[in-house]
Each structure stands twice: as C-alpha cells, then as structure tokens.
Coordinates of C-alpha atoms in Angstrom, one line a residue:
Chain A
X199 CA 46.1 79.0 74.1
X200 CA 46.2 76.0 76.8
X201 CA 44.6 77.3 80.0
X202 CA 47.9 75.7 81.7
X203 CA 51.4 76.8 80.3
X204 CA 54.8 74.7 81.2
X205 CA 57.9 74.8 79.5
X206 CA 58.9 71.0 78.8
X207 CA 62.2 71.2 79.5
X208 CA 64.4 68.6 79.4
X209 CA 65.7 70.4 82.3
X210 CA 69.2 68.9 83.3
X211 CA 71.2 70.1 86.5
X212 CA 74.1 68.3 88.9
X213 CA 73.3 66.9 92.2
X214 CA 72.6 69.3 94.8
X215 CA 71.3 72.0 92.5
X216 CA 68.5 74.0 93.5
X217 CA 65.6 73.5 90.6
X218 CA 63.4 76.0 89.8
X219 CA 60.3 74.9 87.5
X220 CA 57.4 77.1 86.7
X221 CA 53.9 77.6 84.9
X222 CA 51.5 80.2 84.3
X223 CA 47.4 79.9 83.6
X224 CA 44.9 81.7 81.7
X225 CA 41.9 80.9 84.0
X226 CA 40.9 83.3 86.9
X227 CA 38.8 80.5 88.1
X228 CA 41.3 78.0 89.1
X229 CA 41.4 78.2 93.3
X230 CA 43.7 74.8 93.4
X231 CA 46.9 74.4 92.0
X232 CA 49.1 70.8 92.3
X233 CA 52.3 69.6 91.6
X234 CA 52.7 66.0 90.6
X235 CA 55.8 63.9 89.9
X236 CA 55.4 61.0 87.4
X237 CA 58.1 58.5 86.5
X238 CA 58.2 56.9 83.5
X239 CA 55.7 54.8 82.7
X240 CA 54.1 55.5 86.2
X241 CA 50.8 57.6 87.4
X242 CA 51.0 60.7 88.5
X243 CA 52.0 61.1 92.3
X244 CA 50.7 64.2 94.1
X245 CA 53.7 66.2 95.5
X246 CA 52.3 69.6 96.6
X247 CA 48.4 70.9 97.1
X248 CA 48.2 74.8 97.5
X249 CA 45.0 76.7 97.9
X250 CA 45.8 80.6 98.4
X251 CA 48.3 82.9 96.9
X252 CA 52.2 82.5 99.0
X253 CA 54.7 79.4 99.8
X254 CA 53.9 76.2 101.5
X255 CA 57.3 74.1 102.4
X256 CA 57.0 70.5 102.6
X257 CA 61.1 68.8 103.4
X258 CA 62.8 70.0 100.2
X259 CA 60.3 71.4 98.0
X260 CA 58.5 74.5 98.1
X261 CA 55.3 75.9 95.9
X262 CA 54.7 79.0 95.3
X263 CA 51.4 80.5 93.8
X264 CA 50.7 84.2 92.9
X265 CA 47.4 84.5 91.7
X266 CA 48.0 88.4 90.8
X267 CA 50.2 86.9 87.4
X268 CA 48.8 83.7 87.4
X269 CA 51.8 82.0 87.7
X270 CA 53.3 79.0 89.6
X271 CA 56.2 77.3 91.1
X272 CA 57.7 74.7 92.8
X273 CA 61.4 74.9 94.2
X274 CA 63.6 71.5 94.9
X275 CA 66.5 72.1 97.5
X276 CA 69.4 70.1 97.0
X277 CA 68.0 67.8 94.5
X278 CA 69.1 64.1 94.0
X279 CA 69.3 61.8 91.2
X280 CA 66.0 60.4 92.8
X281 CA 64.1 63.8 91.8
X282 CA 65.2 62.6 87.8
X283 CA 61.4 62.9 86.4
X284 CA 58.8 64.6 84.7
X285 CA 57.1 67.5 86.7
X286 CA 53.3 68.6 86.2
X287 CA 51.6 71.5 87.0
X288 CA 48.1 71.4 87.7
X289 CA 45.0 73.7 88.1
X290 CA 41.4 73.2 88.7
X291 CA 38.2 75.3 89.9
X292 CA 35.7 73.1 91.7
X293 CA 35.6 69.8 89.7
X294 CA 38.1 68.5 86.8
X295 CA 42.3 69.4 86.9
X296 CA 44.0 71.4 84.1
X297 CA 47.8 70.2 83.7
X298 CA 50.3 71.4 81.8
X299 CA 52.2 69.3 79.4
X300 CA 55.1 68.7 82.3
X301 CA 59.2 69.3 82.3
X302 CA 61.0 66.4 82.2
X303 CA 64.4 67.0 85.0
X304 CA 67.2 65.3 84.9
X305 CA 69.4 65.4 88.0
X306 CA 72.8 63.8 87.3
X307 CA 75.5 63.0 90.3
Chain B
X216 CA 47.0 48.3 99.0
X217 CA 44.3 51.3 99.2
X218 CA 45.4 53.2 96.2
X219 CA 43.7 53.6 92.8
X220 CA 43.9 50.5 91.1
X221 CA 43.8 50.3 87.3
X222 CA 43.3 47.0 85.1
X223 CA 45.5 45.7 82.8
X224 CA 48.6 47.3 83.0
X225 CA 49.0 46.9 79.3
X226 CA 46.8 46.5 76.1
X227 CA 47.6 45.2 72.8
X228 CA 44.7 45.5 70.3
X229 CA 44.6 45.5 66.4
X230 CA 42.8 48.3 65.0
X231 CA 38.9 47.8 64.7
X232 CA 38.5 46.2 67.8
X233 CA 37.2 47.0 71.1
X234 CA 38.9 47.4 74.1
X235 CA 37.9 47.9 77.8
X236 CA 39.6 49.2 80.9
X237 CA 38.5 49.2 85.0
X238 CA 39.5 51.4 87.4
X239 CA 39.1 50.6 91.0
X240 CA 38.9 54.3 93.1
X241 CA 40.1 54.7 96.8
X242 CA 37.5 53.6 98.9
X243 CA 35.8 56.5 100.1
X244 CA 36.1 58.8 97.4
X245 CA 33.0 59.7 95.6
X246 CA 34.7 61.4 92.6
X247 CA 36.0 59.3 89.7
X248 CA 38.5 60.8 86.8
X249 CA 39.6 59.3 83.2
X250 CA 42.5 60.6 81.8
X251 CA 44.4 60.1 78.7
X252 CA 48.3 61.0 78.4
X253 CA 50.6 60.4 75.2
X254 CA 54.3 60.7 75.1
X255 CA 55.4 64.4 76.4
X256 CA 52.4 65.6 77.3
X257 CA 50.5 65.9 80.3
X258 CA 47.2 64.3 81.1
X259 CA 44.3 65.5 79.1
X260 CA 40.7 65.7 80.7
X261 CA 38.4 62.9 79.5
X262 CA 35.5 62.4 81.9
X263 CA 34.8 62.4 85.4
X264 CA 31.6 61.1 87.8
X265 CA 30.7 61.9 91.0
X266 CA 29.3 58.6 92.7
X267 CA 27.1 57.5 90.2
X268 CA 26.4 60.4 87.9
X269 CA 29.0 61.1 84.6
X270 CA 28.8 65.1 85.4
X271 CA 31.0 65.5 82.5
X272 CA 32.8 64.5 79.5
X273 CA 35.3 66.2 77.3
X274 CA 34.6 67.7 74.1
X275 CA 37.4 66.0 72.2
X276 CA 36.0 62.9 73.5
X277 CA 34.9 60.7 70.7
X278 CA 31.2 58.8 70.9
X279 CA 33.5 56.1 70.5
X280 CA 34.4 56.1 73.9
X281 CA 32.0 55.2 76.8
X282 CA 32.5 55.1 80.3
X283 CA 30.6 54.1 83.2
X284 CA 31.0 53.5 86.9
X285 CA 27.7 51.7 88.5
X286 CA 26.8 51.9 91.8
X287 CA 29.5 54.7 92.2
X288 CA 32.7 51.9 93.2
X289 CA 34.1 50.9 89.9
X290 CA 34.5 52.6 86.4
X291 CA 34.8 51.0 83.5
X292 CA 36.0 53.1 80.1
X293 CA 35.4 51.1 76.3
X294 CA 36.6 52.4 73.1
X295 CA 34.7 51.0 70.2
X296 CA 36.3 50.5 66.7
X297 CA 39.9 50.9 68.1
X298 CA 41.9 53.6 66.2
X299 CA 45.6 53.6 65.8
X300 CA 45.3 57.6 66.9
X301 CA 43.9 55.7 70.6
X302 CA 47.3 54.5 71.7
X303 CA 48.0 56.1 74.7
X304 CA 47.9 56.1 78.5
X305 CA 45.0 56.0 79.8
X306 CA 44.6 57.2 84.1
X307 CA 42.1 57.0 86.4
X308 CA 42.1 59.3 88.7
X309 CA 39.9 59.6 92.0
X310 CA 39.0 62.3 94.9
X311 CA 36.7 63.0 97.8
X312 CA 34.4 66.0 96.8
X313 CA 32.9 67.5 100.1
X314 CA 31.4 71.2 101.3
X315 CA 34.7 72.0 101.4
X316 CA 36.0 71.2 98.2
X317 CA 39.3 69.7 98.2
X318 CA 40.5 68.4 94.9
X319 CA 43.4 66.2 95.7
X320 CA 43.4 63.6 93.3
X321 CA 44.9 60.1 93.4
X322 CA 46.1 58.6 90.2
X323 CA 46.2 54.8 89.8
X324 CA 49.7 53.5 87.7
X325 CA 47.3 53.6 84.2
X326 CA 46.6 51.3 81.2
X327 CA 48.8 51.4 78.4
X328 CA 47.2 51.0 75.0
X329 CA 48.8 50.1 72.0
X330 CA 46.5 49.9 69.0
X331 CA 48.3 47.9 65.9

C-alpha cells in the first residue's frame, strides 16, 4: 500500500465547475500536507501548505485536512481552462515529501 | 531569477553511458531534494541533504546513482551505466529546515532523460 493514495483521474469538468480532488494516507506521522500543480512537462508549483487538521482559503482554492481519516482535499471555485493540469497531493513528517501519483483535470470552456 | 534551477533541460544518452545533472537550490535553503517522476505518476523520493550532509537516500535507489552537493550550494546527481529503465524526470527540489520545521519545498522545472 502507498503511504499516499490519489485517484488519477483524468478528471474532466466545464468552466466554472467547482472541482473537488482528494487523497487519503496511511502514515500517522505526516504533520504537513501540500498541494502542487504541475503542467506538463513543468516542476511542481506549490499551491497550498497546511499544517493542522481544518480549511485554509487562499482566492479560489481551499484545502482541507482531517487528520482523524487521514484524508485530504483541495476545492477549486469556479475553475478555468487555466486550472487544466495535473494535481499532487503531498505529505511529509519532518524531512522527505510523500506524493501521490496526481489527477490529471481537465477544465474545458 | 531566485528559483531552483536545474541543468540541462533535456538529456539524450545511449544506454551504457553516463550521465550527470546540477541543480542550483534557492539561496538560502539548507535542504536539497532529488526526485524522479515518470509519465503518470507523481514524484518518487530519491535522496535529499541537508547543507552538506546526504541524510538520506532511497531504497530503490540503485548504487548506480550518486549524488553529491559540496559545500552545501550545488548538487550534482550521476547515473553510471545508463539503463533504458532510467528515462525519466528527474527534480530537484529545495527547502529551508529551521527549529520550526517548515517543509515547503521549491521544485526547479527538471531534467528530462531519455536513455536510447
């Protein structure tokens, strides 16, 4: 079992959608949890950093982390073509980040 | 530009050879992450230093693979005896590790490896 679990989509919804993507974890350990956006054939870009359990709002996007299931979200409000690429989860304890295998969205006009 | 800075953005190496990569961290950031990604999955752990120090490396990680980062600014990652299996992405990543740990870390754009 991977210690970080994400569905891998493809994910596909029409402009303006609310997106919901999600990931659970095995490892009680992990106190950090990302959310990074990569475009293709790009790094990783850090969207959302969340320490403790409950939402943290930044413009359109929201995480969410319950520690009591293990389990993680991010929310995108009225999402745009622009928001068309592959979504990663992340954990880590104190040194190295766990990341699940990422969804792939696909917001068309 | 003050981001992580990887180098070259591509590689094209026939199988046997060996190949090398640098990664250039954010400036003050004492930790240093390696990372390799193939197509649909996410980044998978391979190493990681804090300045100088390698504190750890991965267990899937092959003795073909060495990485260093003298000094604690640069890193370099080789791969010996290039395998067609190596193809892949490969990120560095970096952070700043304090008493209050904060990992945030800042991925550079990658090297691409194709091995023929």
């Amino acid at each position: 079992q991977k210690e970080v679990e994400q569905d891998p989509g493809p994910l596909s919804v029409p402009e303006g959608a609310i997106v919901s993507l999600n990931c659970t974890y095995s490892n009680s350990a992990f106190q950090y949890f990302m959310w990074y956006r990569q475009y293709s054939r790009k790094g990783p870009e850090l969207l959302m950093y969340t320490y403790s359990s409950g939402n943290k709002e930044d413009g359109r996007f929201t995480a969410q982390v319950d520690k009591s299931s293990k389990y993680i979200s991010l929310f995108i409000r009225d999402s745009q073509p622009s928001d068309s690429a592959t979504y990663l989860c992340a954990a880590a304890n104190t040194d190295k980040l766990i990341f699940g295998t990422g969804t792939r969205l696909q917001v068309f006009p | 530009d003050t981001g992580v800075s990887q180098d070259p953005r591509h590689k094209i190496t026939k199988r046997g050879q060996n190949v090398t990569f640098r990664c250039d961290p954010i400036s003050e950031h004492n930790r240093l992450y390696w990372y390799r990604q193939t197509l649909g999955q996410g980044p998978e752990f391979l190493t990681y230093f804090q300045n100088e120090a390698q504190l750890e490396k991965s267990r899937l990680l092959s003795d073909r693979f060495s990485a260093e980062r003298p000094k604690g600014s640069f890193s370099t990652l080789e791969i010996q005896r290039t395998e067609q299996g190596d193809s892949a992405m490969y990120l560095c990543a970096s952070s700043f590790s304090g008493s209050s740990t904060n990992e945030k870390l800042f991925f550079g754009s990658g090297t691409q490896l194709s091995v023929l």
